[in-house]
One Martini backbone bead per residue (centre of mass of N, CA, C, O) as a GRO file, in nm:
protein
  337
    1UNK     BB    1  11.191  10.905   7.482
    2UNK     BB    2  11.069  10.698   7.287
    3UNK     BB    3  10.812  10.642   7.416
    4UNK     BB    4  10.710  10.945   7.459
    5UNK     BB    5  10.697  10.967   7.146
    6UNK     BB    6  10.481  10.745   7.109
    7UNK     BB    7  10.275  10.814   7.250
    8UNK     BB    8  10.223  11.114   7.140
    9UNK     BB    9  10.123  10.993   6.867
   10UNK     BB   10   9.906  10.834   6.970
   11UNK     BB   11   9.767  11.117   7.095
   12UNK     BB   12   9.739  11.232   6.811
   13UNK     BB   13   9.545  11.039   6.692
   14UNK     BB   14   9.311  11.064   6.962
   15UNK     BB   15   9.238  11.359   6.844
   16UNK     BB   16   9.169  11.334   6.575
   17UNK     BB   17   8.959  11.173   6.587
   18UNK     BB   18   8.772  11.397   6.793
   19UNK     BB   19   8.757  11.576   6.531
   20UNK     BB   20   8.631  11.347   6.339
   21UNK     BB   21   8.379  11.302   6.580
   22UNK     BB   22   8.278  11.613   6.705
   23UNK     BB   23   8.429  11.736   6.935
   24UNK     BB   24   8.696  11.867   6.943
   25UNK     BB   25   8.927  12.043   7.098
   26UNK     BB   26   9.093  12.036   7.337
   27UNK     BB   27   9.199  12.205   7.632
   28UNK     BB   28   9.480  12.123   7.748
   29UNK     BB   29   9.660  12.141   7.479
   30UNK     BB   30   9.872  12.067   7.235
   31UNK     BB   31   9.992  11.758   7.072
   32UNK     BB   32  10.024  11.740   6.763
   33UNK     BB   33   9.817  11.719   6.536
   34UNK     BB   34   9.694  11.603   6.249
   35UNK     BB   35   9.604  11.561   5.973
   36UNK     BB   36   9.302  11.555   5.864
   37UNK     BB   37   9.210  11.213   5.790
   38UNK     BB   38   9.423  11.025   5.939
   39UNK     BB   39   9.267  10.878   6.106
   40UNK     BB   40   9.057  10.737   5.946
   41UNK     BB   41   9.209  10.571   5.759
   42UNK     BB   42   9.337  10.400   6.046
   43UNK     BB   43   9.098  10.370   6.200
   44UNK     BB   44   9.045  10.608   6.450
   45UNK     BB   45   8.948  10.563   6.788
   46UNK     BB   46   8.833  10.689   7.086
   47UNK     BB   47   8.992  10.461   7.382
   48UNK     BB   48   9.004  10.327   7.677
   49UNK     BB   49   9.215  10.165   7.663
   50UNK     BB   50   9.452  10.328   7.508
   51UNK     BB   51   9.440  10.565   7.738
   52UNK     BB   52   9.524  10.377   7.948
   53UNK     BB   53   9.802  10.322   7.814
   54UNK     BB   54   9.867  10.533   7.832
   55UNK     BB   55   9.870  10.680   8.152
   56UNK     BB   56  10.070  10.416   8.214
   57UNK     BB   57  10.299  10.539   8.080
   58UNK     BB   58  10.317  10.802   8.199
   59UNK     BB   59  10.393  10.687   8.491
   60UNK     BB   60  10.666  10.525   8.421
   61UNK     BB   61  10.794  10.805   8.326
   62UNK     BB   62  10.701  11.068   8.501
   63UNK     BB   63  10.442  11.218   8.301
   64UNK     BB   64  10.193  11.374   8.387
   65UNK     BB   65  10.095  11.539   8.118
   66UNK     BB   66  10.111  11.310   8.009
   67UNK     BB   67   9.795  11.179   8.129
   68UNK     BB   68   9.659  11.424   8.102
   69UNK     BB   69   9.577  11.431   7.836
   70UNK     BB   70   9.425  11.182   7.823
   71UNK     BB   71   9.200  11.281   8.002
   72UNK     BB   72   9.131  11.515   7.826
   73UNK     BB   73   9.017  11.296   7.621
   74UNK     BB   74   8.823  11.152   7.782
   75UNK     BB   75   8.642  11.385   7.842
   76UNK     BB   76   8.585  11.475   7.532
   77UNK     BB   77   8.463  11.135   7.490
   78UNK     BB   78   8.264  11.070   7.723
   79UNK     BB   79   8.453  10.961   7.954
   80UNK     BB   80   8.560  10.823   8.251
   81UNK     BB   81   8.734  10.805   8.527
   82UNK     BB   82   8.931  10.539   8.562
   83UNK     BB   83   9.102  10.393   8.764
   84UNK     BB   84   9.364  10.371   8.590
   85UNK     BB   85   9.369  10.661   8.534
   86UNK     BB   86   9.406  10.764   8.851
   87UNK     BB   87   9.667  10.586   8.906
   88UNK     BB   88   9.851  10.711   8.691
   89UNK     BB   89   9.853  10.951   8.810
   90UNK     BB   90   9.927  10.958   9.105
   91UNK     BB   91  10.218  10.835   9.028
   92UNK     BB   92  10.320  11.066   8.825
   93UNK     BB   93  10.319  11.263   9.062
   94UNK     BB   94  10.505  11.095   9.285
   95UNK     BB   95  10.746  11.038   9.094
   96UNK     BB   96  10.817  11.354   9.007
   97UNK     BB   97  10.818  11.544   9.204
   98UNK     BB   98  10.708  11.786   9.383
   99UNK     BB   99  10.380  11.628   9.367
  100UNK     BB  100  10.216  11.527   9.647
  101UNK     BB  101   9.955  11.760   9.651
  102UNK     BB  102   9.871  11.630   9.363
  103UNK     BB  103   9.820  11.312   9.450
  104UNK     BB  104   9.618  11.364   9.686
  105UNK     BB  105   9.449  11.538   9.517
  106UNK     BB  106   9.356  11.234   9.328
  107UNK     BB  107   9.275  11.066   9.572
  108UNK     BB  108   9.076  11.220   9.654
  109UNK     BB  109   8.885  11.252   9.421
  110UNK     BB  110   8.882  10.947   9.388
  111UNK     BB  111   8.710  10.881   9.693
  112UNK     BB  112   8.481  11.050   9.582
  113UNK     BB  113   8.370  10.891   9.348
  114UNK     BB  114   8.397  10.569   9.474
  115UNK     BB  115   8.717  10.492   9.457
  116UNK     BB  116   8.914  10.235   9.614
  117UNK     BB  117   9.233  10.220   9.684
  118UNK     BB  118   9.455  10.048   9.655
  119UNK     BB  119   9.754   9.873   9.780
  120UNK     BB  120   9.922   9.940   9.556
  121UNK     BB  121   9.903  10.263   9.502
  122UNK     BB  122  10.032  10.305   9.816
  123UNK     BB  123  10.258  10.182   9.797
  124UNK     BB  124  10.367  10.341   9.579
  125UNK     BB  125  10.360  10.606   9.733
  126UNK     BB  126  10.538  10.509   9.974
  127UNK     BB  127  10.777  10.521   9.835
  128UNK     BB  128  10.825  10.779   9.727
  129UNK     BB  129  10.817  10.913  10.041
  130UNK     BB  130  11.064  10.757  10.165
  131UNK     BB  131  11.329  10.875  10.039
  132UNK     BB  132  11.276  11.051  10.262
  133UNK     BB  133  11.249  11.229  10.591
  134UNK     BB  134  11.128  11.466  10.452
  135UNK     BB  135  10.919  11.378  10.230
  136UNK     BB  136  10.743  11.250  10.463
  137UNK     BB  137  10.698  11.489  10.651
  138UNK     BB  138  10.547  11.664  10.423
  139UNK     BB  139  10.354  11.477  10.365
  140UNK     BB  140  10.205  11.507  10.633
  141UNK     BB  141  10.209  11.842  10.618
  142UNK     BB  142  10.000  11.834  10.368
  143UNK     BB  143   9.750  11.715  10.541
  144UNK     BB  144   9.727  11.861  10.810
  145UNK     BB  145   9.718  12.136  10.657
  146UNK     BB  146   9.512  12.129  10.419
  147UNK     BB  147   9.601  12.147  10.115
  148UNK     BB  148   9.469  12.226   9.857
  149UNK     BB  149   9.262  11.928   9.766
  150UNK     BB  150   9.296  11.780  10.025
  151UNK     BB  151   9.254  11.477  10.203
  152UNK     BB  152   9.163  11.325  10.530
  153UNK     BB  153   9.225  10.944  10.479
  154UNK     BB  154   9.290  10.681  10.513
  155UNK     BB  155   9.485  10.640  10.254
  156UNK     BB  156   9.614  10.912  10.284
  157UNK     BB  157   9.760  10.773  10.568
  158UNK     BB  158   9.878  10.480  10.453
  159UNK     BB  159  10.097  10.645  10.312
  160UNK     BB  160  10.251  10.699  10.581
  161UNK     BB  161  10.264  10.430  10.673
  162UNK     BB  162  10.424  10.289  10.444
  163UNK     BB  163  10.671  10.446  10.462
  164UNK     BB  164  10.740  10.329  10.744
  165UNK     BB  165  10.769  10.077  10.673
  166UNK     BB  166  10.930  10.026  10.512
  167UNK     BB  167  11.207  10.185  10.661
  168UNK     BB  168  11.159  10.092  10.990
  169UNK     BB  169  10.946  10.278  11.100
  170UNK     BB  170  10.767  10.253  11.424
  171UNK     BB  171  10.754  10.532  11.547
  172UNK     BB  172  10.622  10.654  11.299
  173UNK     BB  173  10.349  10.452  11.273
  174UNK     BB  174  10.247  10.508  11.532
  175UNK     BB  175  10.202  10.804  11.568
  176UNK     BB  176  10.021  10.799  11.281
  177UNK     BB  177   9.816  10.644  11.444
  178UNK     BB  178   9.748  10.853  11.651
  179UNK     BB  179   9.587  11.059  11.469
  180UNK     BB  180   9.353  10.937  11.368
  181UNK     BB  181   9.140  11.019  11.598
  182UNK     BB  182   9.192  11.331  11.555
  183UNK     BB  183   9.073  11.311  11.241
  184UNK     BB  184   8.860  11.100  11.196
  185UNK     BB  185   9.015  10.792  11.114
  186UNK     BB  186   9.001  10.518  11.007
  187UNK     BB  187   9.082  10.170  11.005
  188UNK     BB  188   9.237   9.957  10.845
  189UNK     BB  189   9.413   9.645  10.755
  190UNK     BB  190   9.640   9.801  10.614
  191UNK     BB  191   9.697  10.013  10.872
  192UNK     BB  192   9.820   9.711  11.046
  193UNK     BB  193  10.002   9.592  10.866
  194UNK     BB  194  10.198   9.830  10.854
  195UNK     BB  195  10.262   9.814  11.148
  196UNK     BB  196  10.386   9.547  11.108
  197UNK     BB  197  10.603   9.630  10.879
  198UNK     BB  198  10.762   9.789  11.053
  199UNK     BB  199  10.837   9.595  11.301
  200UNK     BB  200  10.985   9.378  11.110
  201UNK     BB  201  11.185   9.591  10.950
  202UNK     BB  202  11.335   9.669  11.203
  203UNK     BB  203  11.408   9.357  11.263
  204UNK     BB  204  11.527   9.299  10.932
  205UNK     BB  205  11.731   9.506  10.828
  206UNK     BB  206  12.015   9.484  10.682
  207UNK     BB  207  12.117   9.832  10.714
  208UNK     BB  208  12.094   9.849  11.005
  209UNK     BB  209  12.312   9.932  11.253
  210UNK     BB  210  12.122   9.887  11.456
  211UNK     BB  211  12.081   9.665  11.720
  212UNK     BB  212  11.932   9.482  11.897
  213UNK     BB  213  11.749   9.353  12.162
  214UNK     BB  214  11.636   9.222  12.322
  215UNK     BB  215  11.391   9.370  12.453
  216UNK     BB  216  11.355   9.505  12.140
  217UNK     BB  217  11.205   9.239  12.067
  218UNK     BB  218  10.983   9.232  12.293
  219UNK     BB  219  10.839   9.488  12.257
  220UNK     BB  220  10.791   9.394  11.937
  221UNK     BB  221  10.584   9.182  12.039
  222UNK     BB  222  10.382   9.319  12.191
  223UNK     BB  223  10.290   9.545  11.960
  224UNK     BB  224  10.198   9.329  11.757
  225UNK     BB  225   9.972   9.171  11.982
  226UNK     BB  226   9.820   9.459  11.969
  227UNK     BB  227   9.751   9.461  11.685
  228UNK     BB  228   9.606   9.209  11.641
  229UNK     BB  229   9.386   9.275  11.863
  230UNK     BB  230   9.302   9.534  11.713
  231UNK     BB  231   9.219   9.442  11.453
  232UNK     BB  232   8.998   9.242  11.571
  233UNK     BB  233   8.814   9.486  11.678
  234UNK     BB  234   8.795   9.558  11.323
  235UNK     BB  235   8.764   9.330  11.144
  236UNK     BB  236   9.103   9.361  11.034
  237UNK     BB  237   9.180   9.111  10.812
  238UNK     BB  238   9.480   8.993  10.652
  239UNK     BB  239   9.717   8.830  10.529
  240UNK     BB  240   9.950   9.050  10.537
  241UNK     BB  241   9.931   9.079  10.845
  242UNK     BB  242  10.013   8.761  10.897
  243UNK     BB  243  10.292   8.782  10.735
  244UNK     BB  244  10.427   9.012  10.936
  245UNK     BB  245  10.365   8.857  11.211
  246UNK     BB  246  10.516   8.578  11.144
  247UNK     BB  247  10.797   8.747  11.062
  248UNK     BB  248  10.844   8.837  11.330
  249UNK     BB  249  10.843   8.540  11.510
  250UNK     BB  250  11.114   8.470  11.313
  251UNK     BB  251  11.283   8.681  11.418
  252UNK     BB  252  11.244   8.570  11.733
  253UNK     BB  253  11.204   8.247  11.727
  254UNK     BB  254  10.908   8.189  11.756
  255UNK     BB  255  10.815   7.922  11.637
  256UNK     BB  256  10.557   7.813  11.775
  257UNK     BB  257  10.364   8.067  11.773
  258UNK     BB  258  10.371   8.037  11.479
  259UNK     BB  259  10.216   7.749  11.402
  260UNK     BB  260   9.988   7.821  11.562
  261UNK     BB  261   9.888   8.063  11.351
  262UNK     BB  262   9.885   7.889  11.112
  263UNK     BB  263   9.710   7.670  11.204
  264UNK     BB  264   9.460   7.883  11.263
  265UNK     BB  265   9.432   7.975  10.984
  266UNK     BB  266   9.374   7.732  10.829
  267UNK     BB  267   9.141   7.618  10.977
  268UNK     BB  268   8.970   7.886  10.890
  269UNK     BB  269   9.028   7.959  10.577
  270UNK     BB  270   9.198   8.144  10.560
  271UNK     BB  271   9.394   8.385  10.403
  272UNK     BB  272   9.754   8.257  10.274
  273UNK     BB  273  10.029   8.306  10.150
  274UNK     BB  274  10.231   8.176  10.000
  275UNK     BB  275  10.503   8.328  10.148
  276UNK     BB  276  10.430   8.231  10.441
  277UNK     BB  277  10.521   7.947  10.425
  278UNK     BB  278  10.766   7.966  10.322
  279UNK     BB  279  10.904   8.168  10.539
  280UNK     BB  280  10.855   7.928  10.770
  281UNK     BB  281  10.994   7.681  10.616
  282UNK     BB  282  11.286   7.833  10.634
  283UNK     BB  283  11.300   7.889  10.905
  284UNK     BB  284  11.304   7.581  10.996
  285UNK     BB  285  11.544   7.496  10.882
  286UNK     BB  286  11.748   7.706  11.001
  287UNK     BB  287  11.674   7.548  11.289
  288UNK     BB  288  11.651   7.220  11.167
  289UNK     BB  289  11.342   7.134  11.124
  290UNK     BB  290  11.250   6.986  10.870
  291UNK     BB  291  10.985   6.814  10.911
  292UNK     BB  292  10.797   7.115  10.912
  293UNK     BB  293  10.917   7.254  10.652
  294UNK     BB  294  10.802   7.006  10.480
  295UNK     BB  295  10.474   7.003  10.612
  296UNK     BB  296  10.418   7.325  10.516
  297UNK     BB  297  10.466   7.236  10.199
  298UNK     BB  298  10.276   7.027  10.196
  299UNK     BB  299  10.031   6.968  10.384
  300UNK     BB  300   9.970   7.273  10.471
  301UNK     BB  301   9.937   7.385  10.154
  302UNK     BB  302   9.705   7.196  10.052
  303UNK     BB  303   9.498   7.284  10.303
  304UNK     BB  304   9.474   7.585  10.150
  305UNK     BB  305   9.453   7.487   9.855
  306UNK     BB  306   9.699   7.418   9.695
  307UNK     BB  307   9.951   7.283   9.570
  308UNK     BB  308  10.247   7.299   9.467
  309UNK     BB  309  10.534   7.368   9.586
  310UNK     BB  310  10.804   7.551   9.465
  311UNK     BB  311  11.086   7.414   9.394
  312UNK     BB  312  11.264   7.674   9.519
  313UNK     BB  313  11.173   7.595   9.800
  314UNK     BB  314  11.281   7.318   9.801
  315UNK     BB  315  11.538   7.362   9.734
  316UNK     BB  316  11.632   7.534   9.953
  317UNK     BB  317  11.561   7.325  10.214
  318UNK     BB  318  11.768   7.117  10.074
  319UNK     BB  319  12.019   7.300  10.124
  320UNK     BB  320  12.007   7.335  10.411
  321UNK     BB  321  11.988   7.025  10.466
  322UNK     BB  322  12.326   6.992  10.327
  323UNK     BB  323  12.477   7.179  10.448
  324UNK     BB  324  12.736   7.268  10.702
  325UNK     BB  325  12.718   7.256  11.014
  326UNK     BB  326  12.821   7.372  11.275
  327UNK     BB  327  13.085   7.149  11.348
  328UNK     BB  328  13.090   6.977  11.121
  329UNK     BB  329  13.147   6.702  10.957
  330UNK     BB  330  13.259   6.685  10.633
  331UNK     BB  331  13.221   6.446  10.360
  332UNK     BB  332  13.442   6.335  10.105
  333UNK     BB  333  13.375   6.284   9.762
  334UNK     BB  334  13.506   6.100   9.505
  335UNK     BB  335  13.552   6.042   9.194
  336UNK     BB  336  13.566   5.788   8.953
  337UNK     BB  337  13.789   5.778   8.683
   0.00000   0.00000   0.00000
């Protein structure tokens, strides 16, 4: 309530300029606009830093229509509407619930006019619609069925990509991209990462009831191997990708077949997060092979280009190499008093 308080507040003082800079009054409807007069005093002009500023708050608030004032400000002072602007609303129509097929057609609106919705608005709209199995369904169904305003493209196909990677949905992932080809929309990048996401999630959740088994384990590398080649027949690579990939072989404990694929990712100069080595390195750690651990963190990370890899990954590398393994019999030293 405080933020929401400052935010509009902040919003009346850049009403109050547009009507002191001959803009006239916003047509969105009433913000509590000040007397004529405070916004000059206080030197106020509408500016788009500060309404990026309010409809970014307005998005963490989950209240779409502060977002939307900003937005009818600054088309009245003859902004257009910026990325952040765009992002600001989608989120907050996301947020707010049961406003997902405005969040859709905000989405479609921002990609009619040429800004490529990034990877984080995705992932964050794919949080929100999978708060439930049935929100999910229902995104899925307000796109299919092409509701007004909405458009089925890319993006907001990877929206529900990304939805079924959280949850561990591997056959939701799969499902909705055997789509693309219906609706004629291309894949890109994002949308073969989040279906490894979703095979590496289903294998390493901790909250999943359902163990897996061998076979299902074999499976689903068979299945990452097939997406991995897909991804490359789409020339459709990224760094997220390959960390997804490596992800799900240190989890079926195929350590070899990880390092081959890291070291062949450093040697072409590919793009690889910092966390895929951390990944790579704790679990050779946890499988005893200390050397292996040491080497990725430092000579393999550094010939990526990177510094220093973080204290806190070489910290916990030392713990796991120095705690008692199973069977191990560990020596108690007494300090002499």
């Amino acid at each position: 309530p405080a933020t929401k308080s400052v935010m509009r507040s902040m919003l009346s003082l850049q009403q109050a300029a547009l009507v002191e800079d001959g803009h006239g009054a916003p047509t969105g409807g009433s913000i509590g606009t000040p007397p004529i007069g405070i916004a000059a005093n206080l030197d106020t002009h509408a500016d788009r830093g500060t309404l990026n500023a309010i409809a970014s708050a307005g998005s963490h608030c989950a209240d779409p229509d502060m977002v939307l004032m900003a937005w009818d400000l600054a088309d009245q002072a003859g902004l257009l509407p910026s990325i952040d602007m765009y992002e600001s609303i989608v989120r907050a129509f996301a947020a707010a619930g049961l406003q997902d097929h405005n969040a859709f057609s905000v989405l479609a609106e921002m990609e009619a006019s040429g800004i490529e919705p990034s990877r984080a608005l995705i992932k964050a709209f794919g949080r929100y619609v999978r708060t439930s199995s049935g929100r999910l369904d229902n995104a899925f169904y307000i796109l299919s069925n092409r509701t007004e305003g909405t458009k089925i493209t890319t993006a907001s196909m990877n929206v529900i990509m990304s939805g079924c990677a959280g949850c561990g949905d591997a056959e939701g992932a799969f499902q909705t991209y055997s789509e693309f080809k219906r609706f004629s929309v291309i894949p890109n990048e994002d949308t073969f990462s989040f279906l490894m996401e979703a095979l590496g999630t289903e294998m390493t959740a901790d909250w999943s009831d359902a163990k897996m088994t061998k076979d299902d384990i074999e499976r689903n590398i068979t299945a990452a191997n097939e997406v991995m080649a897909t991804a490359e027949g789409h020339n459709a690579s990224c760094p997220e990708l390959l960390h997804q990939y490596l992800r799900i072989l240190c989890a079926a404990g195929h350590l070899e077949e990880c390092m081959e694929a890291l070291k062949a990712a450093v040697g072409r100069n590919d793009c690889v997060l910092m966390e895929t080595f951390s990944l790579v390195a704790i679990r050779h750690a946890n499988a005893g092979d200390y050397s292996t651990a040491y080497y990725i963190v430092n000579e393999m990370y550094r010939d990526a280009g990177y510094g220093r890899m973080s204290s806190n990954v070489i910290g916990r590398i030392r713990n796991i190499q120095t705690r008692p393994r199973k069977g191990q019999k560990v020596d108690v030293f007494h300090e002499d008093v």
